[in-house]
Amino acid sequence: MDDLVAKRQKIIARAAGLVATMCAYTLFVYRRVGRTPPITYGPLAERDRIRMDNLRFIFHNDDRHCVEQLCMRRAPFFHLCTLLRTRHLLRDTIHSSVEEQVAIFFQEVLYAIGELRGEMIQPPSNDVHQADRRQLSSVML
């Protein structure tokens, strides 16, 4: 009987320690997130203007340019972007739209396999790696 009570107290102590550790970790994460200073953005850089002109050239000209750059006609491309947006797999950010994110992703894939024709779209000047991970996970689903 005494052994059973000791085991029970040991389990209760471990559970209390686990709860305290989890609370401390969540408090640490929330405090760290609150301390990061907001990012300020200035005027568009020259490379952002070139990127936007290149995207405008691909999206608003005929299908030939879209096929050359993305290996896809405009209608299926915009349908894919709409599908990713409505299913909340990708979202528009202050830096780039879903169309930009998908176009950059397609160009990165085409560049990796050596099929890219023409000039590559430069990603926005912010950190793109997080967007790339979201795109890859949404395409894999």
PDB file of C-alpha atoms in Angstrom:
ATOM      1  CA  MET A   1       0.000   0.000   0.000  1.00  0.00           C
ATOM      2  CA  ASP A   2       2.831   2.366   0.905  1.00  0.00           C
ATOM      3  CA  ASP A   3       4.560   1.580  -2.402  1.00  0.00           C
ATOM      4  CA  LEU A   4       1.378   2.420  -4.358  1.00  0.00           C
ATOM      5  CA  VAL A   5       1.060   5.817  -2.653  1.00  0.00           C
ATOM      6  CA  ALA A   6       4.721   6.610  -3.406  1.00  0.00           C
ATOM      7  CA  LYS A   7       4.268   5.744  -7.098  1.00  0.00           C
ATOM      8  CA  ARG A   8       1.162   7.892  -7.290  1.00  0.00           C
ATOM      9  CA  GLN A   9       2.917  10.879  -5.713  1.00  0.00           C
ATOM     10  CA  LYS A  10       5.833  10.422  -8.104  1.00  0.00           C
ATOM     11  CA  ILE A  11       3.479  10.460 -11.123  1.00  0.00           C
ATOM     12  CA  ILE A  12       1.703  13.563  -9.795  1.00  0.00           C
ATOM     13  CA  ALA A  13       5.031  15.338  -9.278  1.00  0.00           C
ATOM     14  CA  ARG A  14       6.173  14.514 -12.812  1.00  0.00           C
ATOM     15  CA  ALA A  15       2.878  15.726 -14.288  1.00  0.00           C
ATOM     16  CA  ALA A  16       3.115  18.989 -12.334  1.00  0.00           C
ATOM     17  CA  GLY A  17       6.682  19.488 -13.539  1.00  0.00           C
ATOM     18  CA  LEU A  18       5.614  18.885 -17.138  1.00  0.00           C
ATOM     19  CA  VAL A  19       2.760  21.395 -16.872  1.00  0.00           C
ATOM     20  CA  ALA A  20       5.077  23.999 -15.311  1.00  0.00           C
ATOM     21  CA  THR A  21       7.643  23.481 -18.078  1.00  0.00           C
ATOM     22  CA  MET A  22       5.031  23.850 -20.805  1.00  0.00           C
ATOM     23  CA  CYS A  23       3.666  27.043 -19.236  1.00  0.00           C
ATOM     24  CA  ALA A  24       7.159  28.519 -18.964  1.00  0.00           C
ATOM     25  CA  TYR A  25       7.902  27.676 -22.592  1.00  0.00           C
ATOM     26  CA  THR A  26       4.693  29.258 -23.910  1.00  0.00           C
ATOM     27  CA  LEU A  27       5.338  32.369 -21.805  1.00  0.00           C
ATOM     28  CA  PHE A  28       8.871  32.553 -23.232  1.00  0.00           C
ATOM     29  CA  VAL A  29       7.592  32.253 -26.811  1.00  0.00           C
ATOM     30  CA  TYR A  30       4.892  34.911 -26.349  1.00  0.00           C
ATOM     31  CA  ARG A  31       7.341  37.342 -24.780  1.00  0.00           C
ATOM     32  CA  ARG A  32       9.877  36.786 -27.547  1.00  0.00           C
ATOM     33  CA  VAL A  33       7.284  37.368 -30.266  1.00  0.00           C
ATOM     34  CA  GLY A  34       6.145  40.586 -28.591  1.00  0.00           C
ATOM     35  CA  ARG A  35       9.687  41.983 -28.437  1.00  0.00           C
ATOM     36  CA  THR A  36      10.533  41.808 -32.125  1.00  0.00           C
ATOM     37  CA  PRO A  37      10.460  45.307 -33.599  1.00  0.00           C
ATOM     38  CA  PRO A  38       8.179  45.855 -36.578  1.00  0.00           C
ATOM     39  CA  ILE A  39       9.810  45.920 -39.981  1.00  0.00           C
ATOM     40  CA  THR A  40       9.594  49.245 -41.752  1.00  0.00           C
ATOM     41  CA  TYR A  41       9.471  49.383 -45.499  1.00  0.00           C
ATOM     42  CA  GLY A  42      10.744  52.144 -47.682  1.00  0.00           C
ATOM     43  CA  PRO A  43      10.096  52.896 -51.317  1.00  0.00           C
ATOM     44  CA  LEU A  44      10.385  50.166 -53.908  1.00  0.00           C
ATOM     45  CA  ALA A  45      13.897  49.268 -54.860  1.00  0.00           C
ATOM     46  CA  GLU A  46      14.929  49.088 -58.489  1.00  0.00           C
ATOM     47  CA  ARG A  47      14.971  45.305 -58.419  1.00  0.00           C
ATOM     48  CA  ASP A  48      11.386  45.282 -57.115  1.00  0.00           C
ATOM     49  CA  ARG A  49      10.325  47.465 -60.043  1.00  0.00           C
ATOM     50  CA  ILE A  50      12.083  45.122 -62.484  1.00  0.00           C
ATOM     51  CA  ARG A  51      10.411  42.105 -60.838  1.00  0.00           C
ATOM     52  CA  MET A  52       6.984  43.699 -61.097  1.00  0.00           C
ATOM     53  CA  ASP A  53       7.573  44.658 -64.755  1.00  0.00           C
ATOM     54  CA  ASN A  54       8.640  41.090 -65.537  1.00  0.00           C
ATOM     55  CA  LEU A  55       5.534  39.679 -63.839  1.00  0.00           C
ATOM     56  CA  ARG A  56       3.319  42.159 -65.674  1.00  0.00           C
ATOM     57  CA  PHE A  57       4.993  41.090 -68.926  1.00  0.00           C
ATOM     58  CA  ILE A  58       4.273  37.406 -68.211  1.00  0.00           C
ATOM     59  CA  PHE A  59       0.716  37.802 -66.938  1.00  0.00           C
ATOM     60  CA  HIS A  60      -0.707  40.500 -69.216  1.00  0.00           C
ATOM     61  CA  ASN A  61       0.722  39.556 -72.608  1.00  0.00           C
ATOM     62  CA  ASP A  62      -0.223  36.567 -74.698  1.00  0.00           C
ATOM     63  CA  ASP A  63       0.042  32.917 -73.641  1.00  0.00           C
ATOM     64  CA  ARG A  64       3.360  32.461 -75.437  1.00  0.00           C
ATOM     65  CA  HIS A  65       5.288  34.432 -72.803  1.00  0.00           C
ATOM     66  CA  CYS A  66       3.562  32.611 -69.972  1.00  0.00           C
ATOM     67  CA  VAL A  67       4.390  29.234 -71.538  1.00  0.00           C
ATOM     68  CA  GLU A  68       8.015  30.283 -72.062  1.00  0.00           C
ATOM     69  CA  GLN A  69       8.448  31.426 -68.467  1.00  0.00           C
ATOM     70  CA  LEU A  70       6.184  29.042 -66.524  1.00  0.00           C
ATOM     71  CA  CYS A  71       5.545  26.122 -68.934  1.00  0.00           C
ATOM     72  CA  MET A  72       1.829  26.754 -68.491  1.00  0.00           C
ATOM     73  CA  ARG A  73      -0.828  28.839 -70.236  1.00  0.00           C
ATOM     74  CA  ARG A  74      -2.366  31.761 -68.365  1.00  0.00           C
ATOM     75  CA  ALA A  75      -5.837  30.235 -67.810  1.00  0.00           C
ATOM     76  CA  PRO A  76      -4.621  27.107 -65.945  1.00  0.00           C
ATOM     77  CA  PHE A  77      -2.071  29.218 -64.070  1.00  0.00           C
ATOM     78  CA  PHE A  78      -4.692  31.647 -62.768  1.00  0.00           C
ATOM     79  CA  HIS A  79      -7.045  28.737 -62.045  1.00  0.00           C
ATOM     80  CA  LEU A  80      -4.313  27.116 -59.938  1.00  0.00           C
ATOM     81  CA  CYS A  81      -3.686  30.399 -58.113  1.00  0.00           C
ATOM     82  CA  THR A  82      -7.407  30.803 -57.422  1.00  0.00           C
ATOM     83  CA  LEU A  83      -7.587  27.241 -56.149  1.00  0.00           C
ATOM     84  CA  LEU A  84      -4.623  27.732 -53.808  1.00  0.00           C
ATOM     85  CA  ARG A  85      -6.100  31.024 -52.571  1.00  0.00           C
ATOM     86  CA  THR A  86      -9.646  29.686 -51.956  1.00  0.00           C
ATOM     87  CA  ARG A  87      -8.388  26.612 -50.127  1.00  0.00           C
ATOM     88  CA  HIS A  88      -6.178  28.871 -47.967  1.00  0.00           C
ATOM     89  CA  LEU A  89      -3.031  27.002 -48.959  1.00  0.00           C
ATOM     90  CA  LEU A  90      -1.382  30.284 -49.970  1.00  0.00           C
ATOM     91  CA  ARG A  91      -2.300  33.836 -49.087  1.00  0.00           C
ATOM     92  CA  ASP A  92      -1.499  37.279 -50.376  1.00  0.00           C
ATOM     93  CA  THR A  93       1.077  39.134 -48.317  1.00  0.00           C
ATOM     94  CA  ILE A  94       2.116  42.760 -48.273  1.00  0.00           C
ATOM     95  CA  HIS A  95       5.154  41.763 -50.300  1.00  0.00           C
ATOM     96  CA  SER A  96       3.714  39.550 -53.005  1.00  0.00           C
ATOM     97  CA  SER A  97       0.478  38.138 -54.327  1.00  0.00           C
ATOM     98  CA  VAL A  98      -0.323  34.458 -54.699  1.00  0.00           C
ATOM     99  CA  GLU A  99       0.323  34.763 -58.436  1.00  0.00           C
ATOM    100  CA  GLU A 100       3.826  36.126 -57.776  1.00  0.00           C
ATOM    101  CA  GLN A 101       4.575  33.407 -55.242  1.00  0.00           C
ATOM    102  CA  VAL A 102       3.466  30.632 -57.602  1.00  0.00           C
ATOM    103  CA  ALA A 103       5.327  32.158 -60.571  1.00  0.00           C
ATOM    104  CA  ILE A 104       8.535  32.441 -58.561  1.00  0.00           C
ATOM    105  CA  PHE A 105       8.085  28.878 -57.322  1.00  0.00           C
ATOM    106  CA  PHE A 106       7.577  27.556 -60.868  1.00  0.00           C
ATOM    107  CA  GLN A 107      10.618  29.440 -62.072  1.00  0.00           C
ATOM    108  CA  GLU A 108      12.724  28.059 -59.220  1.00  0.00           C
ATOM    109  CA  VAL A 109      11.629  24.537 -60.109  1.00  0.00           C
ATOM    110  CA  LEU A 110      12.317  25.104 -63.814  1.00  0.00           C
ATOM    111  CA  TYR A 111      15.706  26.583 -62.959  1.00  0.00           C
ATOM    112  CA  ALA A 112      16.526  23.568 -60.796  1.00  0.00           C
ATOM    113  CA  ILE A 113      15.755  21.107 -63.582  1.00  0.00           C
ATOM    114  CA  GLY A 114      17.445  23.273 -66.201  1.00  0.00           C
ATOM    115  CA  GLU A 115      14.360  24.090 -68.268  1.00  0.00           C
ATOM    116  CA  LEU A 116      14.051  27.836 -67.576  1.00  0.00           C
ATOM    117  CA  ARG A 117      13.930  29.970 -70.707  1.00  0.00           C
ATOM    118  CA  GLY A 118      14.316  33.706 -70.465  1.00  0.00           C
ATOM    119  CA  GLU A 119      14.960  35.937 -67.496  1.00  0.00           C
ATOM    120  CA  MET A 120      14.209  34.722 -63.973  1.00  0.00           C
ATOM    121  CA  ILE A 121      11.886  36.696 -61.698  1.00  0.00           C
ATOM    122  CA  GLN A 122      13.788  38.119 -58.749  1.00  0.00           C
ATOM    123  CA  PRO A 123      11.962  37.380 -55.485  1.00  0.00           C
ATOM    124  CA  PRO A 124      10.869  40.323 -53.332  1.00  0.00           C
ATOM    125  CA  SER A 125      13.484  41.824 -51.064  1.00  0.00           C
ATOM    126  CA  ASN A 126      12.022  40.204 -47.939  1.00  0.00           C
ATOM    127  CA  ASP A 127      12.691  36.686 -46.656  1.00  0.00           C
ATOM    128  CA  VAL A 128      11.155  34.340 -49.231  1.00  0.00           C
ATOM    129  CA  HIS A 129      12.124  31.042 -47.643  1.00  0.00           C
ATOM    130  CA  GLN A 130       8.985  30.887 -45.511  1.00  0.00           C
ATOM    131  CA  ALA A 131       6.788  31.481 -48.552  1.00  0.00           C
ATOM    132  CA  ASP A 132       8.702  28.783 -50.449  1.00  0.00           C
ATOM    133  CA  ARG A 133       8.026  26.298 -47.672  1.00  0.00           C
ATOM    134  CA  ARG A 134       4.296  27.143 -47.731  1.00  0.00           C
ATOM    135  CA  GLN A 135       4.191  26.759 -51.513  1.00  0.00           C
ATOM    136  CA  LEU A 136       5.989  23.445 -51.445  1.00  0.00           C
ATOM    137  CA  SER A 137       3.743  22.060 -48.710  1.00  0.00           C
ATOM    138  CA  SER A 138       0.610  23.276 -50.515  1.00  0.00           C
ATOM    139  CA  VAL A 139       1.724  21.691 -53.797  1.00  0.00           C
ATOM    140  CA  MET A 140       2.527  18.414 -52.036  1.00  0.00           C
ATOM    141  CA  LEU A 141      -0.973  18.250 -50.534  1.00  0.00           C
TER     142      LEU A 141
END
